[in-house]
Amino acid sequence: MGAGPRQVREAGPAQPGQREHGALAGRWARGRRMADAALFEFLHTEMVAELWAHHSDPGPGGQKMSLSVLEGMGFRVGQALGERLPQETLAFREELDVLKFLCKDLWVAVFQKQMDSLRTNHQGTYVLQDNSFPLLIRMAAGLQYLEEAPKFLAFTCGLLRGALSTLGIKSLVTASVASLPTCKFQVVIQKT
Amino acid sequence: MAVCVAVIAKENYPLYIRSIPTENELKFHYMVHTSLDVVDEKISAMGKALVDQRELYLGLLYPTEDYKVYGYVTNSKVKFVMVVDSSNTALRDNEIRSMFRKLHNSYTDVMCNPFYNPGDRIHSRAFDSMVTSMMIQVC
């Protein structure tokens, strides 16, 4: 009947902060890293959508301008990343070292995975292949949406070009998709 | 404590140069300019060396009777040149290295600033205050 005050006993470790903190810290840190990746993906999706919605000329002229705006944004970000990421590493000895840095350190920093393959013809052309590109993997697996794929690659092309330019290499980067989510980035070094 | 600090771009023009206010600041500018030759020499020597490790810190570039000039080059071929008073013998190599590391960190921050166009002169106040902390306190 008359329910007296219930005794609520606090169960748990004597110092609640201490022991849990270690376990939680790991989980929080992982969560923060996942949050970074998710934030970048959403931001990128919105950027592409925004640039596509606004241009009044839906023909090929307007499309190319949106692609070059995206590429320009990627270029500036790539320039900054090209300065910050190799900060602790020693000086690069040759071009191939720079490309390897792009495939390993840059890709891991931006997409949390390494590039799957790097091929070269040793005459200034490199092909970087990513078998499950994070910005495409949410869209489809196969041939659906193949025509939409290039606009999602423009920013990344600029990113590569910007990082290369900070590291002293003038280049031209194009991307091609044969089937989602595999894509290839072709880097052609411009000899001045 | 430095007497003059300069940041030189890849194409060998100054992005930032600051010296302590004396009557003849131009001599520091000349010193930095001539040290660029030594920097280029060291970079090309580094390229031919078979050593696996290629350091960013270049060390003492050349001593004059009053001053010593130190250099550092980043992976993006941006050079930092620091002129130090010769009479200040208390300055050790690792202190100079840590000063260059601070410079490199601040320069990277400037580069990541979206309002900064790469290639422009550096006007950042944060960078200025970091350099002020490294220079000799006059008066």
Coordinates of C-alpha atoms in Angstrom, one line a residue:
Chain A
M1 CA 0.0 0.0 0.0
G2 CA 1.9 3.0 1.2
A3 CA 5.0 2.6 -0.7
G4 CA 7.8 4.0 1.3
P5 CA 10.7 5.6 -0.2
R6 CA 12.6 3.1 -2.2
Q7 CA 16.1 2.7 -1.5
V8 CA 18.1 3.2 -4.5
R9 CA 21.5 1.9 -4.3
E10 CA 24.2 3.2 -6.6
A11 CA 26.0 0.2 -7.9
G12 CA 29.2 0.5 -9.7
P13 CA 32.8 1.0 -9.2
A14 CA 34.0 2.9 -6.2
Q15 CA 35.6 5.6 -8.4
P16 CA 33.1 5.8 -11.3
G17 CA 35.2 8.1 -13.3
Q18 CA 38.5 6.3 -13.3
R19 CA 38.0 2.8 -14.6
E20 CA 35.4 3.6 -17.1
H21 CA 37.3 6.4 -18.6
G22 CA 39.9 4.2 -20.3
A23 CA 37.3 2.1 -22.0
L24 CA 35.1 5.1 -22.9
A25 CA 38.0 7.1 -24.2
G26 CA 38.8 4.4 -26.8
R27 CA 35.2 4.4 -27.9
W28 CA 35.0 8.1 -28.0
A29 CA 38.1 8.5 -30.0
R30 CA 36.9 6.0 -32.6
G31 CA 33.6 7.7 -32.7
R32 CA 35.3 11.0 -33.3
R33 CA 37.2 9.6 -36.2
M34 CA 34.1 8.1 -37.7
A35 CA 32.4 11.4 -37.2
D36 CA 35.1 13.2 -39.2
A37 CA 34.7 10.8 -42.1
A38 CA 30.9 11.1 -42.0
L39 CA 31.0 14.9 -41.8
F40 CA 33.3 15.1 -44.8
E41 CA 31.1 12.8 -46.9
F42 CA 27.9 14.8 -46.1
L43 CA 29.7 18.1 -46.8
H44 CA 31.0 16.8 -50.0
T45 CA 27.5 15.5 -51.1
E46 CA 26.0 18.9 -50.3
M47 CA 28.7 20.7 -52.2
V48 CA 28.1 18.7 -55.3
A49 CA 24.3 19.0 -55.0
E50 CA 24.5 22.8 -54.4
L51 CA 26.8 23.5 -57.3
W52 CA 24.6 21.4 -59.6
A53 CA 21.3 23.0 -58.5
H54 CA 22.4 26.6 -59.1
H55 CA 23.8 26.9 -62.4
S56 CA 21.3 28.4 -64.9
D57 CA 22.9 26.8 -67.9
P58 CA 22.2 23.1 -67.7
G59 CA 24.1 22.4 -70.9
P60 CA 27.7 21.2 -71.2
G61 CA 29.1 24.7 -70.7
G62 CA 27.5 25.2 -67.2
Q63 CA 28.4 21.7 -66.2
K64 CA 32.0 22.2 -67.0
M65 CA 32.1 25.3 -64.9
S66 CA 30.6 23.5 -61.9
L67 CA 33.2 20.8 -62.3
S68 CA 36.0 23.3 -62.4
V69 CA 34.7 25.1 -59.3
L70 CA 34.7 21.8 -57.4
E71 CA 38.1 21.0 -58.7
G72 CA 39.3 24.5 -57.6
M73 CA 38.0 23.9 -54.1
G74 CA 39.8 20.6 -54.0
F75 CA 43.0 22.3 -55.2
R76 CA 43.1 24.8 -52.4
V77 CA 42.4 22.0 -49.8
G78 CA 45.1 19.9 -51.4
Q79 CA 47.6 22.7 -51.2
A80 CA 47.0 23.0 -47.4
L81 CA 47.1 19.3 -46.9
G82 CA 50.3 19.1 -48.9
E83 CA 51.9 21.4 -46.4
R84 CA 50.5 19.9 -43.3
L85 CA 50.7 16.1 -43.8
P86 CA 54.4 15.7 -44.8
Q87 CA 55.5 18.0 -41.9
E88 CA 57.2 15.4 -39.9
T89 CA 58.5 13.3 -42.8
L90 CA 61.9 13.8 -44.3
A91 CA 62.5 15.4 -47.7
F92 CA 61.2 13.4 -50.7
R93 CA 63.8 12.1 -52.9
E94 CA 62.0 11.7 -56.2
E95 CA 58.7 11.9 -57.9
L96 CA 57.7 8.3 -57.1
D97 CA 58.2 9.0 -53.4
V98 CA 55.7 11.9 -53.7
L99 CA 53.2 9.7 -55.4
K100 CA 53.6 7.0 -52.8
F101 CA 53.0 9.6 -50.2
L102 CA 49.8 10.5 -51.9
C103 CA 48.6 6.9 -52.1
K104 CA 49.5 6.2 -48.5
D105 CA 49.5 9.2 -46.2
L106 CA 47.1 11.5 -48.0
W107 CA 44.5 8.9 -48.8
V108 CA 44.6 7.6 -45.2
A109 CA 44.2 11.0 -43.8
V110 CA 41.2 11.9 -46.0
F111 CA 39.5 8.6 -46.6
Q112 CA 40.9 6.3 -43.8
K113 CA 42.2 3.8 -46.3
Q114 CA 45.1 3.5 -48.7
M115 CA 45.0 3.6 -52.4
D116 CA 44.7 0.1 -53.8
S117 CA 47.1 0.3 -56.7
L118 CA 49.6 2.7 -58.2
R119 CA 50.9 2.1 -61.7
T120 CA 53.2 4.2 -63.8
N121 CA 54.7 4.2 -67.3
H122 CA 57.9 5.8 -65.9
Q123 CA 57.4 8.6 -68.3
G124 CA 55.3 11.0 -66.2
T125 CA 52.0 9.2 -66.1
Y126 CA 50.6 7.5 -63.0
V127 CA 47.4 5.7 -62.6
L128 CA 46.0 5.5 -59.1
Q129 CA 43.2 3.0 -58.6
D130 CA 40.9 2.8 -55.7
N131 CA 38.6 -0.3 -55.6
S132 CA 36.1 1.0 -53.2
F133 CA 36.2 4.8 -53.3
P134 CA 34.5 6.0 -50.1
L135 CA 32.6 8.9 -51.9
L136 CA 31.1 6.4 -54.4
I137 CA 30.5 3.4 -52.2
R138 CA 27.3 4.7 -50.9
M139 CA 25.8 5.2 -54.3
A140 CA 25.8 1.9 -56.1
A141 CA 27.8 -1.1 -56.9
G142 CA 28.0 -1.7 -60.6
L143 CA 26.9 0.3 -63.6
Q144 CA 24.0 2.2 -62.1
Y145 CA 24.5 6.0 -61.8
L146 CA 27.6 5.8 -64.0
E147 CA 26.9 9.2 -65.6
E148 CA 26.5 10.9 -62.2
A149 CA 29.8 9.6 -60.9
P150 CA 32.3 12.2 -62.4
K151 CA 30.9 15.1 -60.4
F152 CA 31.7 13.2 -57.2
L153 CA 35.3 12.8 -58.3
A154 CA 36.0 16.4 -59.3
F155 CA 36.9 17.6 -55.8
T156 CA 39.2 14.6 -55.2
C157 CA 41.0 15.3 -58.5
G158 CA 41.6 18.9 -57.3
L159 CA 42.8 17.5 -54.0
L160 CA 45.4 15.4 -55.7
R161 CA 46.5 18.3 -58.0
G162 CA 46.8 20.7 -55.1
A163 CA 48.9 18.4 -52.9
L164 CA 51.2 17.7 -55.9
S165 CA 51.5 21.4 -56.6
T166 CA 52.6 22.2 -53.0
L167 CA 55.1 19.4 -53.3
G168 CA 56.6 21.0 -56.4
I169 CA 55.0 18.9 -59.2
K170 CA 52.8 20.5 -61.8
S171 CA 50.2 18.0 -63.0
L172 CA 46.9 17.3 -64.6
V173 CA 44.6 14.9 -62.8
T174 CA 41.6 13.3 -64.4
A175 CA 39.3 10.5 -63.1
S176 CA 37.5 7.7 -64.7
V177 CA 34.9 5.2 -63.5
A178 CA 34.3 2.0 -65.2
S179 CA 32.0 0.5 -62.6
L180 CA 31.2 1.9 -59.2
P181 CA 32.8 2.0 -56.7
T182 CA 36.1 1.4 -58.5
C183 CA 37.7 4.5 -59.9
K184 CA 41.0 5.4 -61.4
F185 CA 42.8 8.7 -61.1
Q186 CA 45.2 9.5 -63.9
V187 CA 48.0 11.9 -63.0
V188 CA 50.0 13.3 -65.9
I189 CA 53.1 15.3 -64.8
Q190 CA 53.5 18.5 -66.8
K191 CA 57.1 19.1 -67.7
T192 CA 57.8 22.8 -67.9
Chain B
M1 CA 67.1 34.8 -30.1
A2 CA 67.1 35.7 -33.7
V3 CA 68.0 39.0 -35.2
C4 CA 66.2 38.4 -38.5
V5 CA 63.7 35.9 -39.7
A6 CA 62.7 35.3 -43.3
V7 CA 60.4 33.0 -45.1
I8 CA 61.2 32.5 -48.8
A9 CA 58.9 30.9 -51.3
K10 CA 59.8 28.2 -53.7
E11 CA 60.4 30.7 -56.4
N12 CA 62.9 32.5 -54.2
Y13 CA 60.9 35.6 -53.4
P14 CA 60.3 36.6 -49.7
L15 CA 56.9 35.7 -48.2
Y16 CA 57.8 37.3 -44.9
I17 CA 60.9 39.1 -43.7
R18 CA 61.4 40.8 -40.4
S19 CA 64.4 42.0 -38.5
I20 CA 65.0 43.9 -35.3
P21 CA 64.7 47.6 -35.9
T22 CA 68.3 48.9 -36.4
E23 CA 69.6 51.7 -38.6
N24 CA 70.6 49.5 -41.4
E25 CA 68.0 46.8 -41.9
L26 CA 68.9 46.4 -45.5
K27 CA 72.1 44.5 -44.6
F28 CA 69.9 41.7 -43.2
H29 CA 67.9 41.6 -46.4
Y30 CA 71.2 41.3 -48.3
M31 CA 72.4 38.5 -46.0
V32 CA 69.2 36.6 -46.5
H33 CA 69.4 37.0 -50.2
T34 CA 73.0 35.8 -50.4
S35 CA 72.2 32.8 -48.1
L36 CA 69.7 31.6 -50.7
D37 CA 72.7 30.5 -52.9
V38 CA 74.1 28.4 -50.0
V39 CA 70.6 26.9 -49.4
D40 CA 70.3 25.9 -53.1
E41 CA 73.8 24.4 -52.9
K42 CA 72.9 22.4 -49.8
I43 CA 69.7 21.1 -51.4
S44 CA 71.4 19.9 -54.5
A45 CA 74.1 18.3 -52.5
M46 CA 71.5 16.5 -50.5
G47 CA 69.9 15.3 -53.7
K48 CA 73.2 13.6 -54.7
A49 CA 74.0 12.1 -51.4
L50 CA 73.4 8.4 -51.1
V51 CA 72.2 8.8 -47.5
D52 CA 68.7 7.6 -46.9
Q53 CA 67.8 10.3 -44.4
R54 CA 67.3 13.7 -45.9
E55 CA 66.9 16.2 -43.2
L56 CA 64.8 19.4 -43.4
Y57 CA 67.1 21.3 -41.1
L58 CA 70.1 22.6 -43.1
G59 CA 72.2 23.8 -40.2
L60 CA 74.7 26.7 -40.2
L61 CA 74.8 28.2 -43.7
Y62 CA 77.6 30.6 -43.3
P63 CA 79.1 32.6 -40.5
T64 CA 80.2 36.2 -40.8
E65 CA 82.1 38.1 -38.2
D66 CA 79.0 39.5 -36.5
Y67 CA 76.3 37.0 -37.4
K68 CA 75.5 33.4 -38.1
V69 CA 72.9 32.4 -40.7
Y70 CA 70.9 29.2 -40.3
G71 CA 68.6 27.5 -42.9
Y72 CA 65.7 25.1 -43.0
V73 CA 63.8 23.9 -46.1
T74 CA 60.3 22.3 -46.0
N75 CA 59.0 19.5 -48.3
S76 CA 57.3 22.2 -50.3
K77 CA 60.6 23.9 -51.0
V78 CA 59.7 26.9 -48.8
K79 CA 62.9 28.1 -47.0
F80 CA 63.2 29.6 -43.6
V81 CA 66.3 31.6 -43.0
M82 CA 67.3 32.9 -39.5
V83 CA 70.1 35.3 -38.7
V84 CA 71.5 35.1 -35.2
D85 CA 73.9 37.3 -33.3
S86 CA 77.4 35.7 -33.2
S87 CA 78.1 37.0 -29.7
N88 CA 75.2 34.9 -28.4
T89 CA 77.1 31.7 -27.8
A90 CA 74.5 30.2 -25.5
L91 CA 72.3 29.2 -28.4
R92 CA 72.7 25.5 -29.1
D93 CA 71.9 23.5 -32.2
N94 CA 68.7 22.0 -30.8
E95 CA 67.4 25.4 -29.7
I96 CA 67.7 26.5 -33.3
R97 CA 66.0 23.4 -34.5
S98 CA 63.1 23.9 -32.1
M99 CA 62.8 27.5 -33.3
F100 CA 62.6 26.3 -36.9
R101 CA 60.0 23.7 -35.9
K102 CA 57.9 26.4 -34.4
L103 CA 58.3 28.4 -37.6
H104 CA 57.3 25.4 -39.6
N105 CA 54.2 24.8 -37.5
S106 CA 53.1 28.4 -37.8
Y107 CA 53.7 28.5 -41.5
T108 CA 51.6 25.4 -41.9
D109 CA 48.8 27.1 -40.0
V110 CA 49.0 30.1 -42.2
M111 CA 48.8 27.8 -45.3
C112 CA 45.7 26.1 -43.9
N113 CA 43.9 29.4 -43.4
P114 CA 41.3 29.6 -46.2
F115 CA 41.7 33.4 -46.4
Y116 CA 45.3 33.1 -47.3
N117 CA 46.3 32.7 -51.0
P118 CA 49.4 30.7 -51.3
G119 CA 52.1 32.9 -52.8
D120 CA 51.0 36.1 -51.1
R121 CA 53.0 37.9 -48.4
I122 CA 52.1 36.7 -45.0
H123 CA 50.1 39.2 -42.9
S124 CA 48.9 36.8 -40.2
R125 CA 49.0 38.3 -36.7
A126 CA 49.4 35.0 -35.1
F127 CA 52.5 34.4 -37.2
D128 CA 53.8 37.9 -36.3
S129 CA 53.4 37.2 -32.6
M130 CA 55.2 33.9 -32.9
V131 CA 58.1 35.5 -34.7
T132 CA 58.2 38.3 -32.1
S133 CA 58.6 35.8 -29.4
M134 CA 61.7 34.4 -31.2
M135 CA 63.4 37.7 -31.8
I136 CA 65.7 39.6 -29.5
Q137 CA 63.8 42.0 -27.3
V138 CA 65.1 45.4 -28.1
C139 CA 64.4 48.2 -25.5

